[in-house]
Coordinates of C-alpha atoms in Angstrom, one line a residue:
X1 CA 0.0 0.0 0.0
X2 CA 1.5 3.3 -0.8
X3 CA 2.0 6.4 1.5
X4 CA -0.9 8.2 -0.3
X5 CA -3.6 5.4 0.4
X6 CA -2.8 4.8 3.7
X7 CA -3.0 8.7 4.7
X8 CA -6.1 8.8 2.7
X9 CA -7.0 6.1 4.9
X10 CA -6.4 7.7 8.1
X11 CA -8.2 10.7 7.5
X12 CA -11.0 8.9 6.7
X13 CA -11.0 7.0 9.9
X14 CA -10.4 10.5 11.4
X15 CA -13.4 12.1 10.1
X16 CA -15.3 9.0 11.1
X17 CA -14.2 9.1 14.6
X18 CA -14.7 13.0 14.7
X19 CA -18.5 12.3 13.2
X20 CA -19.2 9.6 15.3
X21 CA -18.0 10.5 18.7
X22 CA -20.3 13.7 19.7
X23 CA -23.5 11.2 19.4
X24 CA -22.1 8.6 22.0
X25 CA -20.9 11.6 24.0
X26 CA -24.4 12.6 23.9
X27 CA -26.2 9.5 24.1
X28 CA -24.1 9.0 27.5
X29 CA -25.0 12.3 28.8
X30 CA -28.4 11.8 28.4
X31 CA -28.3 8.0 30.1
X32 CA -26.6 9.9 32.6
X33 CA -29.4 12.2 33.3
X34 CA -32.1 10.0 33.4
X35 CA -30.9 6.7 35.1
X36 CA -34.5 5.8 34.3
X37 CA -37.2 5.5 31.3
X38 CA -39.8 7.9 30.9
X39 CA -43.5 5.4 31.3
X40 CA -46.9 6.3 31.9
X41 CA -49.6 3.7 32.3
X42 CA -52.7 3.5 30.2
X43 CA -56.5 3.4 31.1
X44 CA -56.6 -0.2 30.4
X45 CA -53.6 -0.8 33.0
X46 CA -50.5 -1.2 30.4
X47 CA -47.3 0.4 30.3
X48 CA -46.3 3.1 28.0
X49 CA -43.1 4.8 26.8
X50 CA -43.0 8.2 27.4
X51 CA -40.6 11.1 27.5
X52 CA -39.2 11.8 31.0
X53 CA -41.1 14.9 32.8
X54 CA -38.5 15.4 35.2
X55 CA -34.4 15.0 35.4
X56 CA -32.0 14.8 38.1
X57 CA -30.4 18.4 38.7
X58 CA -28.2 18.4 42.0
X59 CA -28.1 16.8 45.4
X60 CA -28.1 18.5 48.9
X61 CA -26.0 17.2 51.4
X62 CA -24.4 18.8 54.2
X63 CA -22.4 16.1 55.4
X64 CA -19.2 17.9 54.6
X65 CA -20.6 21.4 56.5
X66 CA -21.0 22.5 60.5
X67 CA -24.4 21.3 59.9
X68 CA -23.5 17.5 59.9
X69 CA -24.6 14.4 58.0
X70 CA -28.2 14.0 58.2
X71 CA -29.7 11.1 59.8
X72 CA -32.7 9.3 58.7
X73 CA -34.6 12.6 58.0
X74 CA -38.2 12.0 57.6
X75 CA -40.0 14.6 56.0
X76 CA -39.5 18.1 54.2
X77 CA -41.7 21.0 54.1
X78 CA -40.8 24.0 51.6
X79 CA -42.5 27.3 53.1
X80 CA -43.8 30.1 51.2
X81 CA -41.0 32.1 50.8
X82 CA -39.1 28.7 48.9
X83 CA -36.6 27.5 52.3
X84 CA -36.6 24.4 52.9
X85 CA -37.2 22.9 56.4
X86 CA -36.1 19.6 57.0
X87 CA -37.1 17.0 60.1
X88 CA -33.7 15.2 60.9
X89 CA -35.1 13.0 62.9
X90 CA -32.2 10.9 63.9
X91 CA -30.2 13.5 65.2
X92 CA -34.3 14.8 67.0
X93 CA -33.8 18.3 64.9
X94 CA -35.3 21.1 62.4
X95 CA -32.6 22.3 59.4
X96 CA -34.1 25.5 58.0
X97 CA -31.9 26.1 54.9
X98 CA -32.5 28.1 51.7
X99 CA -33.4 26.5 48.5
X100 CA -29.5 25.7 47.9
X101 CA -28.9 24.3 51.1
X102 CA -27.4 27.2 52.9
X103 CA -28.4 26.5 56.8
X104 CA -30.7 29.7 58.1
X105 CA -30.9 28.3 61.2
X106 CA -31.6 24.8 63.2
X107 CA -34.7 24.4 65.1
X108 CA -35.5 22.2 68.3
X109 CA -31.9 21.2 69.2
X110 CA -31.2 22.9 72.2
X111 CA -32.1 21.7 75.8
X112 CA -35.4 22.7 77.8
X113 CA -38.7 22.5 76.9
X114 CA -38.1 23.4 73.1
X115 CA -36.0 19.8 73.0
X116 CA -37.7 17.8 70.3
X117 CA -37.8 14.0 70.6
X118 CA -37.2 12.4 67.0
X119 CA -39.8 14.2 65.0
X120 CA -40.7 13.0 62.3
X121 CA -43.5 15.4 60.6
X122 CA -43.5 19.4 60.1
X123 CA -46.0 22.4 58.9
X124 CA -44.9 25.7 58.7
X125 CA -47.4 28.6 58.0
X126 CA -47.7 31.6 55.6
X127 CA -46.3 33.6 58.6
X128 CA -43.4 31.3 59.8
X129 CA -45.0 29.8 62.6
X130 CA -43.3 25.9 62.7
X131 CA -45.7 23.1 64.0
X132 CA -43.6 20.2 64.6
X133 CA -45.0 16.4 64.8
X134 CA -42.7 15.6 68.2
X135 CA -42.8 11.8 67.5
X136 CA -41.2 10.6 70.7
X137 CA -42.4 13.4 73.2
X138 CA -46.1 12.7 71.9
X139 CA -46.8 16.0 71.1
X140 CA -46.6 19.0 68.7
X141 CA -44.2 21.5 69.4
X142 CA -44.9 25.1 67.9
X143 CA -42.2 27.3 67.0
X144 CA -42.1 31.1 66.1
X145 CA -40.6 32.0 62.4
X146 CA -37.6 32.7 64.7
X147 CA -36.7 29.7 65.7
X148 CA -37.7 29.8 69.3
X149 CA -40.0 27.4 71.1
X150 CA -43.1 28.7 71.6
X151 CA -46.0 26.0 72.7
X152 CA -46.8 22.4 73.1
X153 CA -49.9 20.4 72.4
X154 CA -49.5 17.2 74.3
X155 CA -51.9 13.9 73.9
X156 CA -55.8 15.3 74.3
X157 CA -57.6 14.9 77.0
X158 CA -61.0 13.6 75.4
X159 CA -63.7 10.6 76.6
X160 CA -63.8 10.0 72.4
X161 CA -60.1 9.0 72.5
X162 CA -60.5 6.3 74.6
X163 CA -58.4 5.2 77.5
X164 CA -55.9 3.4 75.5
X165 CA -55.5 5.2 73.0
X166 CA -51.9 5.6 71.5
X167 CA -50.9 9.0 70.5
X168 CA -47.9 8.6 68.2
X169 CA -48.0 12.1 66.0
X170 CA -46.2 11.5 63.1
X171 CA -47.6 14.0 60.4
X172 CA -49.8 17.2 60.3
X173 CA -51.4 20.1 58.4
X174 CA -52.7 23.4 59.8
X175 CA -55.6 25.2 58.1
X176 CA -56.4 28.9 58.0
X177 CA -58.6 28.6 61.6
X178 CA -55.4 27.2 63.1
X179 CA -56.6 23.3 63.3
X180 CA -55.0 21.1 63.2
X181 CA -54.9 17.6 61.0
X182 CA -52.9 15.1 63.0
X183 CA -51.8 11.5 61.2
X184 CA -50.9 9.1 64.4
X185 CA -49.2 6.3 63.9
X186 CA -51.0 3.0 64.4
X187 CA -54.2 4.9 64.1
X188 CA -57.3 3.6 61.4
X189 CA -59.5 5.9 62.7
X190 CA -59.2 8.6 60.6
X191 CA -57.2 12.2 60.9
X192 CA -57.1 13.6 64.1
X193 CA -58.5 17.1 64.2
X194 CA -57.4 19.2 67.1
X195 CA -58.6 23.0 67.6
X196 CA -56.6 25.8 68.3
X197 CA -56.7 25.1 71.8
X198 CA -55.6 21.9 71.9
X199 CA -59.1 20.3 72.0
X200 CA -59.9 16.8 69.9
X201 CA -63.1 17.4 68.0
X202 CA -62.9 14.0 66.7
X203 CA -61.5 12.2 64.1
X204 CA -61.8 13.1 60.4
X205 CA -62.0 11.6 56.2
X206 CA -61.6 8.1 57.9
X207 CA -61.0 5.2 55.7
X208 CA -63.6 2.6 55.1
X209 CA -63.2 -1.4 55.2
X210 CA -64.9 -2.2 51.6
X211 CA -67.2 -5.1 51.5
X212 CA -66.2 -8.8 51.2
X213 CA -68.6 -11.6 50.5
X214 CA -65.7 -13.7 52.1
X215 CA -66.5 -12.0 55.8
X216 CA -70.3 -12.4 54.9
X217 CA -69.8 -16.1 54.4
X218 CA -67.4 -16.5 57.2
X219 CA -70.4 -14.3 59.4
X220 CA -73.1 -17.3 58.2
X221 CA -71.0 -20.0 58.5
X222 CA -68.6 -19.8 61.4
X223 CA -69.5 -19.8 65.5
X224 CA -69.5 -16.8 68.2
X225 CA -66.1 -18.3 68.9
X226 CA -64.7 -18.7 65.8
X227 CA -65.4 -15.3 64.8
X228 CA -64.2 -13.7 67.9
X229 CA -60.8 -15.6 67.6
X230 CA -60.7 -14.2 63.9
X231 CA -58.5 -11.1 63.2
X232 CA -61.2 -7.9 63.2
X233 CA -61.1 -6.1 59.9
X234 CA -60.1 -2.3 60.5
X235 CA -59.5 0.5 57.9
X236 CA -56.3 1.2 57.1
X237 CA -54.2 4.0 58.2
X238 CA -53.2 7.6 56.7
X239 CA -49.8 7.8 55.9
X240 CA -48.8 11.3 55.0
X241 CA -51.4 14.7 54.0
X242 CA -50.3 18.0 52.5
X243 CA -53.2 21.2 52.3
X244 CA -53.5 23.3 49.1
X245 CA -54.0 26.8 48.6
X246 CA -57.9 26.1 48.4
X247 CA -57.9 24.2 51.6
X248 CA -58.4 20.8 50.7
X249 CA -56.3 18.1 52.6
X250 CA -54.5 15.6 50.5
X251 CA -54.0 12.0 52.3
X252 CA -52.0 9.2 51.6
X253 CA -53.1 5.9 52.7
X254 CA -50.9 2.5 52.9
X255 CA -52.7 -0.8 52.7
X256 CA -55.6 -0.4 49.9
X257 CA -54.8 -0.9 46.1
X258 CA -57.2 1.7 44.7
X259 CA -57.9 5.3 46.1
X260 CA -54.5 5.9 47.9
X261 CA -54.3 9.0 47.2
X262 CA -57.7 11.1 48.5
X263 CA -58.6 14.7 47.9
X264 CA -60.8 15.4 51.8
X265 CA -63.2 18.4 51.6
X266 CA -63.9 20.4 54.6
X267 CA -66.3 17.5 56.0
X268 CA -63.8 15.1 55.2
X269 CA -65.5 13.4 51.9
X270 CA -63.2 12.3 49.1
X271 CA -63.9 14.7 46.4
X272 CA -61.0 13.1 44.0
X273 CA -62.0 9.8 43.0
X274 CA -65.3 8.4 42.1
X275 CA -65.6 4.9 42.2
X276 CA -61.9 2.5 42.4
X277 CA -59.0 4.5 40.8
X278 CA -55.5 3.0 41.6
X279 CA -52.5 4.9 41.8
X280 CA -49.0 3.9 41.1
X281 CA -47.8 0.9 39.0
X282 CA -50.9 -1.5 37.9
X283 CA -48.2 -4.5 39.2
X284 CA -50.2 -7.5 40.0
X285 CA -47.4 -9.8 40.7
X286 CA -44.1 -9.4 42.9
X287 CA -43.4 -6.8 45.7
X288 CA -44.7 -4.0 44.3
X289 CA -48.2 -5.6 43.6
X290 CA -49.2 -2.6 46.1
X291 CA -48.1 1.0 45.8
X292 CA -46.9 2.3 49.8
X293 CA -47.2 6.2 49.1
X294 CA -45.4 7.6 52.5
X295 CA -45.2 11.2 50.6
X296 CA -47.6 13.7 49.2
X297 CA -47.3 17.4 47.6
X298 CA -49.6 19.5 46.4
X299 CA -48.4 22.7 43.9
X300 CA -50.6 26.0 43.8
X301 CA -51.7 24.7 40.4
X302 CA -53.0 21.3 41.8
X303 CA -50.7 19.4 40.5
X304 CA -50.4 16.1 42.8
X305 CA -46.6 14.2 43.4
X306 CA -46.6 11.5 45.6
X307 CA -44.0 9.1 46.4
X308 CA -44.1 5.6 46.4
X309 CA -42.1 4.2 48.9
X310 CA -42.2 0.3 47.4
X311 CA -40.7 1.1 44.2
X312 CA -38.6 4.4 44.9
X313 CA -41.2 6.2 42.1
X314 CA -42.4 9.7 42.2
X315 CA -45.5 9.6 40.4
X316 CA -47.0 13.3 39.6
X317 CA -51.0 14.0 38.5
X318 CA -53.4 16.5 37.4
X319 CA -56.2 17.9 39.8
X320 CA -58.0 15.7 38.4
X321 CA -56.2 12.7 39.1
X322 CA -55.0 12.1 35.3
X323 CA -51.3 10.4 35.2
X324 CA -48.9 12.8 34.5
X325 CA -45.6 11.9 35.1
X326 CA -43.5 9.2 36.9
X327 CA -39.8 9.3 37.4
X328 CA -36.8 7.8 40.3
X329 CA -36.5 4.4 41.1
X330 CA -34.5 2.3 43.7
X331 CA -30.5 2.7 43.0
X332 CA -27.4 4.1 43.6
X333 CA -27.1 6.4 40.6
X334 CA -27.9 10.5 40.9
X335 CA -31.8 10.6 40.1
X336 CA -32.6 7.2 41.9
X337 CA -32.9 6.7 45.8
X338 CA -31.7 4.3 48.1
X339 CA -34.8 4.9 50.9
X340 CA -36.9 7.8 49.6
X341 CA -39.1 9.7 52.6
X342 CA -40.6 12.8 51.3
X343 CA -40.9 14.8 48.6
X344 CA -42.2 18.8 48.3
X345 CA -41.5 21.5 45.4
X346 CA -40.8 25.3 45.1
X347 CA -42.6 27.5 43.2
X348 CA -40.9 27.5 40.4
X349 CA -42.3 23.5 40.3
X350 CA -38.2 22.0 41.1
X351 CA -39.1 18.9 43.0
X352 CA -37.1 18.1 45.9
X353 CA -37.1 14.8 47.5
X354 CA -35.3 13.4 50.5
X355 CA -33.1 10.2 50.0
X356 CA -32.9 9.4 54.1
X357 CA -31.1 6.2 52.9
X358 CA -28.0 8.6 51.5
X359 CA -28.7 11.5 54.1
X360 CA -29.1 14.3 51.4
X361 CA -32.0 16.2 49.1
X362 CA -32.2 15.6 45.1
X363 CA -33.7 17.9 43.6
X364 CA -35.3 17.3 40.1
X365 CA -36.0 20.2 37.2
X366 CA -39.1 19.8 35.1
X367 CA -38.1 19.2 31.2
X368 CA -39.5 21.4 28.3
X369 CA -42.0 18.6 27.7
X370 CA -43.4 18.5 31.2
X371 CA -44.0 22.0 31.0
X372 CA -45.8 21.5 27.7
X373 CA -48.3 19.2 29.1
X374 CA -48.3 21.4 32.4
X375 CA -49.5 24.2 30.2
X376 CA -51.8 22.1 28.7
X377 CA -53.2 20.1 31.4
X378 CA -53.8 23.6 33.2
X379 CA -56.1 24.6 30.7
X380 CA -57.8 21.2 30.2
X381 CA -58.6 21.2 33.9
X382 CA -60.7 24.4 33.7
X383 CA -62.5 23.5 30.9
X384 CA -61.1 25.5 28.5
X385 CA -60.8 22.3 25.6
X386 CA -60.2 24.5 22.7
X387 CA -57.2 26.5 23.8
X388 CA -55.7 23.2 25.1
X389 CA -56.3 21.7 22.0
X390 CA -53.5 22.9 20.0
X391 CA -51.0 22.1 23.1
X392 CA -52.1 18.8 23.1
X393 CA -51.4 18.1 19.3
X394 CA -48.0 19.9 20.1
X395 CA -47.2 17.0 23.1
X396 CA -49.0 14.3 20.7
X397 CA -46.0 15.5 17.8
X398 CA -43.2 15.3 20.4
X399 CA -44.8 11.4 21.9
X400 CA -47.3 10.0 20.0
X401 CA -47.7 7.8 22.9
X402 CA -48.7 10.2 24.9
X403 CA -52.5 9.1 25.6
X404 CA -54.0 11.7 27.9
X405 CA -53.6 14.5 24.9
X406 CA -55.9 11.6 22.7
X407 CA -58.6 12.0 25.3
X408 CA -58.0 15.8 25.8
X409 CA -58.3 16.6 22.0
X410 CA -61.6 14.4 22.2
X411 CA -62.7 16.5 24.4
X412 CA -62.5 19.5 22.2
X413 CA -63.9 17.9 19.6
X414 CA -66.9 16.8 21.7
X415 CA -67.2 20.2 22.8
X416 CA -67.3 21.3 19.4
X417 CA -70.1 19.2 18.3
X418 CA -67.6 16.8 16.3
X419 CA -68.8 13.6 17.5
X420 CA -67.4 11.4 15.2
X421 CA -64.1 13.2 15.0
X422 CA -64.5 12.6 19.2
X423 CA -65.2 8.9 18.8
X424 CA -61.8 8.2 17.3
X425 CA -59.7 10.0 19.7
X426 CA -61.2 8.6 22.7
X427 CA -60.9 5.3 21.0
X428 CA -57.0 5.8 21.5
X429 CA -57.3 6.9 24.7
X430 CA -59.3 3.8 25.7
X431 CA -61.5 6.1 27.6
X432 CA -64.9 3.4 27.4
X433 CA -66.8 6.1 28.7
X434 CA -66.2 9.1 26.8
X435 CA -66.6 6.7 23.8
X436 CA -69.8 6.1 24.3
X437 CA -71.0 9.5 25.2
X438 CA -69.6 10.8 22.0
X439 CA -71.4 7.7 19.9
X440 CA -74.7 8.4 21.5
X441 CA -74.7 12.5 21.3
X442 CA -73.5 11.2 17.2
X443 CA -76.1 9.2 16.8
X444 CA -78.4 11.9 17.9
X445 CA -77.1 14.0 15.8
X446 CA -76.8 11.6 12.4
X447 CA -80.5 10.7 12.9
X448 CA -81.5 14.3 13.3
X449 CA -79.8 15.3 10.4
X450 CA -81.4 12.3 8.4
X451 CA -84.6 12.3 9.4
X452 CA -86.1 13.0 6.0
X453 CA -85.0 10.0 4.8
X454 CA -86.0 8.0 8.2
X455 CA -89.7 9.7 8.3
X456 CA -90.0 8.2 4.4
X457 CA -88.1 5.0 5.4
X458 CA -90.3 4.4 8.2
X459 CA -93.5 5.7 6.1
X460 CA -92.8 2.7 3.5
X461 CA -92.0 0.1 6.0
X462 CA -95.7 1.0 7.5
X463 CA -96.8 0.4 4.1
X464 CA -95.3 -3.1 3.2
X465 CA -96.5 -4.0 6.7
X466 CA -100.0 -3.0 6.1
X467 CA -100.3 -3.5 2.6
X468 CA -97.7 -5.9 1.5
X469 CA -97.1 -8.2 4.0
X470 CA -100.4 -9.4 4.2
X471 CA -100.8 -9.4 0.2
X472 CA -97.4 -11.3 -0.1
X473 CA -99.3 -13.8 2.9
X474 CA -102.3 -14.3 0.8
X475 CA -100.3 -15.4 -2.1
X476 CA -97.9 -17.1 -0.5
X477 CA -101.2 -19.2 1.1
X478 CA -102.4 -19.4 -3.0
X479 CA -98.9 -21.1 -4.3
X480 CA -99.0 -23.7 -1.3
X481 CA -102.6 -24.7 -2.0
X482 CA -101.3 -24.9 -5.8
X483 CA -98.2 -26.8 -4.7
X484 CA -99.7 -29.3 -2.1
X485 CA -99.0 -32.8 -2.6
X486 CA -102.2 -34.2 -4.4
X487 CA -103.1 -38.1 -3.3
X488 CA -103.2 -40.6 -5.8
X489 CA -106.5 -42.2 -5.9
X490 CA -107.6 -45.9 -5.7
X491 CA -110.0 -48.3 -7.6
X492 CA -112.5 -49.7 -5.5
X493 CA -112.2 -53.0 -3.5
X494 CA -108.6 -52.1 -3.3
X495 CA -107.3 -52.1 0.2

C-alpha cells in the first residue's frame, strides 16, 4: 500500500471518529441524566413509553458542612418564601436552609422544653410559625418564624379517644382557623382534628373497610367463637397529608390498592375519585403488587406528586387525578434513591425529594415537555378544551404515545359538536366512557340530520307491513294450496 492510500485512509477513519463521537458523547450524557425510562400507564392498565417529565439536577448534602450528616430525616416542608425545612429525625432536629442548602438556622436542638424527641413530621405557615410532629415526646411542638419554642400540644384529653389510645403524631397540616390535621401512627381511625386550643373534636376523612362476600360467608358460617378468635377487619391507616391553597387536605393511605391518594373536603368526603381508581404501578405480581405512598405534595396549580415508597417512584398528576408523570427508582445512581421519605417542590415546580437512605435532598428540574403538558393540562382542567387543543397536538407531535392529549383533543372535539371526530380519539385513549357518550350525542345527531330520509323509510315500511305483508301472505297461502302434494287415488275394493 502506498504512502498516499494509507494517509487517505487515516483521515477517513479520522473524520469518522470525529462524526461519530459527539453522538455517543451525547447519548451517555443523556443516560446519565435519566438513570431511568420515561413510562406512563394507560387506562386499560399497560405500560407506556413516554418522554421523561423530570431529570436529576443536583443533590443536597451537608455532610461535609457544620451542619453534619443528616440522619434518617423524615420529611421536608418548603414554606412560602421557597426554604426548605427539613425533620432530621435521627439527630431529633429542624434544618431550615435556603433552596441551595445554605443552613438559616436549626430548630429544636437545644435543651429545655423546646427539645424535640425524633420528630418525624412538620408544617410551617404563611407567617413562619413551625408546628412540629414531636414523635417521641407525643406532642406537637410550635415554634415562632424565629426559631424559638413557643408551645406544646401534648396527647388530648378527650372521653372519644379512649383510655388506650396511642398518641404517636407523626404528620400534620394546619388550616387557616389554626386546626390542626394530625396522622398518628397506628391509628385507622381517621385524621385527628385538634382545635386551636388543643381540644380533639374528633377524628376526620376516615378510611372505610370495603365489603367482602368472604367475611359475609365466614359471618353465616362460622360460630361466636370462631369469629371472635378471627382477626377484626379495620380501615387502614393515613400515611402522610399536605393542604393546598384552596384548603383541601391531601391523604395518603398504605394498605388499599385503589384510592390511595384522597382529595378530603372540609367534612372530610373524598372529592378526588369516584368509584376504584388505583395509583402507582398496575403490578399485580411481585413486591410492588401494592403502591406504599409515604409522601404527598400539592403545587398552587394542583398538580399532585406522591412518592411511592415500594418502588422508589415519584408519580406526579393532574387535579383531576390524570397520570402525568412518573420518574426515580431504587439505585445508587444520581436521580434514583436508596430509601426515599418525602418529597415537596418550590414555586418554580423543582421537585425536591429526600433520600434518608444517603442523608441528602435531590432535587429534580421539570423538562420542556413537562412544562408543555403542564400548560396544557392547566387549561384542560378548567375546561377550557379548545385552547388546550393545540397544546395537546404539540405534546402528541413530540410522543405519539402520549394518551391523555388523545382524550383531551376528544374533548375538544366533543365540545365542538364533532362527534365522530371525538369517537376516534377517545378510541386511542381507551376512555370506554367518553366513547360512548360521544357515539350516543352522534347518533343523535346523524339521525336528526337524516330524518327525512327515516320519516320516508319508516312511512314505506308502514306500508309493506300494512299492505304488502299481508298481500305477499295471501299469495304465498295461494302457491302452497297450488303446490300441495295431491293423493293418488284408488280403484274400488282395493285395500
Amino acid at each position: 500500500m502506498t504512502r498516499s492510500k494509507r494517509t487517505r485512509r487515516t483521515l477517513a477513519g479520522v473524520l469518522i471518529i470525529a462524526l461519530v463521537l459527539p453522538f455517543f458523547a451525547l447519548s451517555g450524557r443523556a443516560s446519565a441524566d435519566a438513570p431511568y425510562r420515561g413510562y406512563a400507564w394507560s387506562q386499560s392498565g399497560s405500560e407506556v413509553s413516554s418522554i421523561n417529565g423530570y431529570l436529576y439536577d443536583s443533590s443536597i448534602d451537608p455532610s461535609g458542612t457544620e451542619t453534619g450528616v443528616l440522619k434518617n430525616p423524615e420529611s421536608l416542608f418548603i414554606g412560602a418564601d421557597d426554604t426548605l425545612y427539613v425533620v432530621d429525625t435521627g439527630n431529633s432536629r429542624i434544618i431550615h436552609m435556603d433552596r441551595d442548602g445554605a443552613v438559616l438556622g436549626i430548630i429544636g436542638d437545644l435543651e429545655g422544653a423546646g427539645k424535640l424527641q425524633e420528630p418525624k413530621g412538620i408544617f410551617v405557615k404563611p407567617d413562619g410559625t413551625v408546628y412540629v410532629a414531636d414523635t417521641k415526646n407525643q406532642r406537637i411542638a410550635v415554634f415562632g418564624a424565629d426559631g424559638k419554642y413557643a408551645k406544646e400540644f401534648p396527647k388530648p384529653d378527650s372521653t372519644l379517644l379512649g383510655a388506650n389510645f396511642s398518641y404517636s403524631p407523626s404528620k400534620l397540616v394546619v388550616d387557616k382557623r389554626d386546626y390542626m390535621y394530625v396522622v398518628s401512627d397506628g391509628n385507622t381511625q381517621g385524621l385527628m382534628q385538634i382545635d386551636s386550643a388543643g381540644k380533639f373534636k374528633g377524628f376526620y376523612g376516615a378510611n372505610h373497610v370495603g365489603f367482602s362476600w368472604t367475611r359475609v360467608l365466614i359471618k353465616l358460617v362460622a360460630t361466636k367463637e370462631q369469629q371472635s378468635q378471627m382477626a377484626t377487619v379495620r380501615p387502614s391507616e393515613f400515611s402522610n397529608v399536605d393542604l393546598d391553597e384552596e384548603g383541601f387536605i391531601y391523604s395518603t393511605t398504605l394498605g388499599e390498592e385503589t384510592n390511595q391518594i384522597k382529595r378530603l373536603s372540609p367534612v372530610g368526603v373524598d372529592t378526588l375519585n369516584v368509584g376504584q381508581r388505583r395509583y402507582g404501578n398496575y403490578y399485580t405480581d411481585g413486591p410492588f403488587s401494592m403502591a406504599s405512598f409515604m409522601g404527598i405534595s400539592v403545587d398552587k396549580n394542583g398538580f399532585i406528586t406522591a412518592l411511592d415508597l415500594q418502588s422508589g417512584k415519584i408519580f406526579q398528576y393532574d387535579k383531576l387525578g390524570n397520570s402525568l408523570f412518573s420518574f426515580g427508582g431504587i439505585g445508587e445512581q444520581n436521580g434514583l434513591f436508596v430509601t426515599p421519605s418525602a418529597v415537596d417542590q418550590t414555586s418554580d415546580g423543582m421537585i425536591y425529594v429526600v433520600d434518608k437512605g444517603r442523608g441528602r435532598i435531590d432535587r429534580f428540574r421539570a423538562t420542556p415537555f413537562a412544562e408543555l403538558v403542564h400548560e396544557a393540562s392547566l387549561l384542560y382542567v378548567d375546561g377550557r378544551y379548545d385552547e388546550a387543543e393545540v397544546l395537546w397536538h404539540e405534546v402528541l407531535r413530540q410522543n405519539s404515545n402520549y394518551e391523555m392529549a388523545y382524550q383531551a383533543i376528544g374533548k375538544a372535539l366533543y365540545k365542538a359538536e364533532k362527534y365522530k371526530e371525538a369517537m376516534g380519539y377517545f378510541k386511542l385513549s381507551g376512555s370506554k366512557y367518553d366513547y360512548s357518550s360521544a357515539f350516543r350525542e352522534y347518533r343523535k345527531l346523524f339521525i336528526r340530520e337524516h330524518f327525512t330520509w327515516f320519516f320516508a323509510g319508516a312511512i314505506v315500511l308502514f306500508l309493506l307491513l300494512y299492505w304488502g305483508v299481508p298481500k305477499a301472505y295471501r299469495k304465498f297461502i295461494a302457491w302452497m294450496y297450488r303446490h300441495r302434494p295431491v293423493k293418488p287415488k284408488t280403484a274400488k275394493g282395493e285395500m
